[in-house]
């Protein structure tokens, strides 16, 4: 299983105001669709991010709602 937040095709900032609620956008989804940063699934289009990007996203997600695991 992959997590969207660890994928190169996922963009938290593109979700606009929904980013504050833990959502981001996949480059392959239709407009108006957001996915949770915690969303785990099997995706044929998954491309792993570099470790630095994953760490930066994880730090940002940890700040949401006082942190989450």
mmCIF file with all atom_site columns, C-alpha atoms in Angstrom:
data_model
loop_
_atom_site.group_PDB
_atom_site.id
_atom_site.type_symbol
_atom_site.label_atom_id
_atom_site.label_alt_id
_atom_site.label_comp_id
_atom_site.label_asym_id
_atom_site.label_entity_id
_atom_site.label_seq_id
_atom_site.pdbx_PDB_ins_code
_atom_site.Cartn_x
_atom_site.Cartn_y
_atom_site.Cartn_z
_atom_site.occupancy
_atom_site.B_iso_or_equiv
_atom_site.pdbx_formal_charge
_atom_site.auth_seq_id
_atom_site.auth_comp_id
_atom_site.auth_asym_id
_atom_site.auth_atom_id
_atom_site.pdbx_PDB_model_num
ATOM 1  C CA . UNK A 1 1  ? 0.000   0.000  0.000   1.00 0.00 ? 1  UNK A CA 1
ATOM 2  C CA . UNK A 1 2  ? 1.169   3.506  -0.791  1.00 0.00 ? 2  UNK A CA 1
ATOM 3  C CA . UNK A 1 3  ? 0.296   6.772  0.907   1.00 0.00 ? 3  UNK A CA 1
ATOM 4  C CA . UNK A 1 4  ? -0.533  9.718  -1.346  1.00 0.00 ? 4  UNK A CA 1
ATOM 5  C CA . UNK A 1 5  ? 1.597   12.063 0.769   1.00 0.00 ? 5  UNK A CA 1
ATOM 6  C CA . UNK A 1 6  ? 4.669   10.015 -0.208  1.00 0.00 ? 6  UNK A CA 1
ATOM 7  C CA . UNK A 1 7  ? 3.975   10.273 -3.954  1.00 0.00 ? 7  UNK A CA 1
ATOM 8  C CA . UNK A 1 8  ? 5.656   12.654 -6.383  1.00 0.00 ? 8  UNK A CA 1
ATOM 9  C CA . UNK A 1 9  ? 2.296   13.231 -8.125  1.00 0.00 ? 9  UNK A CA 1
ATOM 10 C CA . UNK A 1 10 ? 0.638   14.518 -4.908  1.00 0.00 ? 10 UNK A CA 1
ATOM 11 C CA . UNK A 1 11 ? 0.566   18.231 -4.087  1.00 0.00 ? 11 UNK A CA 1
ATOM 12 C CA . UNK A 1 12 ? -0.674  19.541 -0.743  1.00 0.00 ? 12 UNK A CA 1
ATOM 13 C CA . UNK A 1 13 ? -0.466  23.229 -1.715  1.00 0.00 ? 13 UNK A CA 1
ATOM 14 C CA . UNK A 1 14 ? -2.690  22.640 -4.764  1.00 0.00 ? 14 UNK A CA 1
ATOM 15 C CA . UNK A 1 15 ? -5.581  21.822 -2.420  1.00 0.00 ? 15 UNK A CA 1
ATOM 16 C CA . UNK A 1 16 ? -5.776  25.469 -1.336  1.00 0.00 ? 16 UNK A CA 1
ATOM 17 C CA . UNK A 1 17 ? -7.854  25.935 1.822   1.00 0.00 ? 17 UNK A CA 1
ATOM 18 C CA . UNK A 1 18 ? -8.463  22.179 2.056   1.00 0.00 ? 18 UNK A CA 1
ATOM 19 C CA . UNK A 1 19 ? -4.747  21.692 2.760   1.00 0.00 ? 19 UNK A CA 1
ATOM 20 C CA . UNK A 1 20 ? -5.324  22.978 6.300   1.00 0.00 ? 20 UNK A CA 1
ATOM 21 C CA . UNK A 1 21 ? -7.703  20.069 6.798   1.00 0.00 ? 21 UNK A CA 1
ATOM 22 C CA . UNK A 1 22 ? -5.176  17.480 5.649   1.00 0.00 ? 22 UNK A CA 1
ATOM 23 C CA . UNK A 1 23 ? -6.009  17.191 1.956   1.00 0.00 ? 23 UNK A CA 1
ATOM 24 C CA . UNK A 1 24 ? -4.005  17.446 -1.229  1.00 0.00 ? 24 UNK A CA 1
ATOM 25 C CA . UNK A 1 25 ? -4.433  16.845 -4.934  1.00 0.00 ? 25 UNK A CA 1
ATOM 26 C CA . UNK A 1 26 ? -3.158  14.120 -7.193  1.00 0.00 ? 26 UNK A CA 1
ATOM 27 C CA . UNK A 1 27 ? -2.010  15.284 -10.612 1.00 0.00 ? 27 UNK A CA 1
ATOM 28 C CA . UNK A 1 28 ? -4.008  12.433 -12.174 1.00 0.00 ? 28 UNK A CA 1
ATOM 29 C CA . UNK A 1 29 ? -7.369  13.139 -10.500 1.00 0.00 ? 29 UNK A CA 1
ATOM 30 C CA . UNK A 1 30 ? -10.169 15.112 -12.094 1.00 0.00 ? 30 UNK A CA 1
ATOM 31 C CA . UNK A 1 31 ? -10.596 18.744 -10.951 1.00 0.00 ? 31 UNK A CA 1
ATOM 32 C CA . UNK A 1 32 ? -12.380 19.147 -7.638  1.00 0.00 ? 32 UNK A CA 1
ATOM 33 C CA . UNK A 1 33 ? -11.139 15.872 -6.148  1.00 0.00 ? 33 UNK A CA 1
ATOM 34 C CA . UNK A 1 34 ? -8.908  15.973 -3.075  1.00 0.00 ? 34 UNK A CA 1
ATOM 35 C CA . UNK A 1 35 ? -7.358  13.101 -1.160  1.00 0.00 ? 35 UNK A CA 1
ATOM 36 C CA . UNK A 1 36 ? -6.405  12.857 2.479   1.00 0.00 ? 36 UNK A CA 1
ATOM 37 C CA . UNK A 1 37 ? -2.693  12.993 3.219   1.00 0.00 ? 37 UNK A CA 1
ATOM 38 C CA . UNK A 1 38 ? -3.316  9.779  5.173   1.00 0.00 ? 38 UNK A CA 1
ATOM 39 C CA . UNK A 1 39 ? -5.008  8.027  2.227   1.00 0.00 ? 39 UNK A CA 1
ATOM 40 C CA . UNK A 1 40 ? -3.367  4.636  1.700   1.00 0.00 ? 40 UNK A CA 1
ATOM 41 C CA . UNK A 1 41 ? -4.130  2.546  -1.357  1.00 0.00 ? 41 UNK A CA 1
ATOM 42 C CA . UNK A 1 42 ? -2.592  0.718  -4.291  1.00 0.00 ? 42 UNK A CA 1
ATOM 43 C CA . UNK A 1 43 ? -2.013  3.131  -7.159  1.00 0.00 ? 43 UNK A CA 1
ATOM 44 C CA . UNK A 1 44 ? -0.518  2.210  -10.532 1.00 0.00 ? 44 UNK A CA 1
ATOM 45 C CA . UNK A 1 45 ? 0.630   5.818  -10.966 1.00 0.00 ? 45 UNK A CA 1
ATOM 46 C CA . UNK A 1 46 ? 2.508   6.041  -7.663  1.00 0.00 ? 46 UNK A CA 1
ATOM 47 C CA . UNK A 1 47 ? 6.012   7.523  -7.962  1.00 0.00 ? 47 UNK A CA 1
ATOM 48 C CA . UNK A 1 48 ? 7.942   7.708  -4.711  1.00 0.00 ? 48 UNK A CA 1
ATOM 49 C CA . UNK A 1 49 ? 9.190   11.156 -3.628  1.00 0.00 ? 49 UNK A CA 1
ATOM 50 C CA . UNK A 1 50 ? 12.715  11.788 -2.482  1.00 0.00 ? 50 UNK A CA 1
ATOM 51 C CA . UNK A 1 51 ? 13.284  11.435 1.265   1.00 0.00 ? 51 UNK A CA 1
ATOM 52 C CA . UNK A 1 52 ? 13.674  15.205 1.758   1.00 0.00 ? 52 UNK A CA 1
ATOM 53 C CA . UNK A 1 53 ? 10.238  15.930 0.271   1.00 0.00 ? 53 UNK A CA 1
ATOM 54 C CA . UNK A 1 54 ? 8.591   13.172 2.300   1.00 0.00 ? 54 UNK A CA 1
ATOM 55 C CA . UNK A 1 55 ? 10.198  14.525 5.501   1.00 0.00 ? 55 UNK A CA 1
ATOM 56 C CA . UNK A 1 56 ? 9.059   18.083 4.754   1.00 0.00 ? 56 UNK A CA 1
ATOM 57 C CA . UNK A 1 57 ? 5.506   16.923 4.065   1.00 0.00 ? 57 UNK A CA 1
ATOM 58 C CA . UNK A 1 58 ? 5.488   14.794 7.223   1.00 0.00 ? 58 UNK A CA 1
ATOM 59 C CA . UNK A 1 59 ? 6.598   17.786 9.304   1.00 0.00 ? 59 UNK A CA 1
ATOM 60 C CA . UNK A 1 60 ? 3.869   19.948 7.786   1.00 0.00 ? 60 UNK A CA 1
ATOM 61 C CA . UNK A 1 61 ? 1.210   17.268 8.332   1.00 0.00 ? 61 UNK A CA 1
ATOM 62 C CA . UNK A 1 62 ? 2.336   16.872 11.966  1.00 0.00 ? 62 UNK A CA 1
ATOM 63 C CA . UNK A 1 63 ? 1.450   20.521 12.566  1.00 0.00 ? 63 UNK A CA 1
ATOM 64 C CA . UNK A 1 64 ? -2.144  19.959 11.421  1.00 0.00 ? 64 UNK A CA 1
ATOM 65 C CA . UNK A 1 65 ? -4.655  19.654 14.231  1.00 0.00 ? 65 UNK A CA 1
ATOM 66 C CA . UNK A 1 66 ? -1.875  19.521 16.808  1.00 0.00 ? 66 UNK A CA 1
ATOM 67 C CA . UNK A 1 67 ? -0.182  16.602 15.089  1.00 0.00 ? 67 UNK A CA 1
ATOM 68 C CA . UNK A 1 68 ? -1.286  13.205 13.929  1.00 0.00 ? 68 UNK A CA 1
ATOM 69 C CA . UNK A 1 69 ? 0.232   9.806  13.395  1.00 0.00 ? 69 UNK A CA 1
#
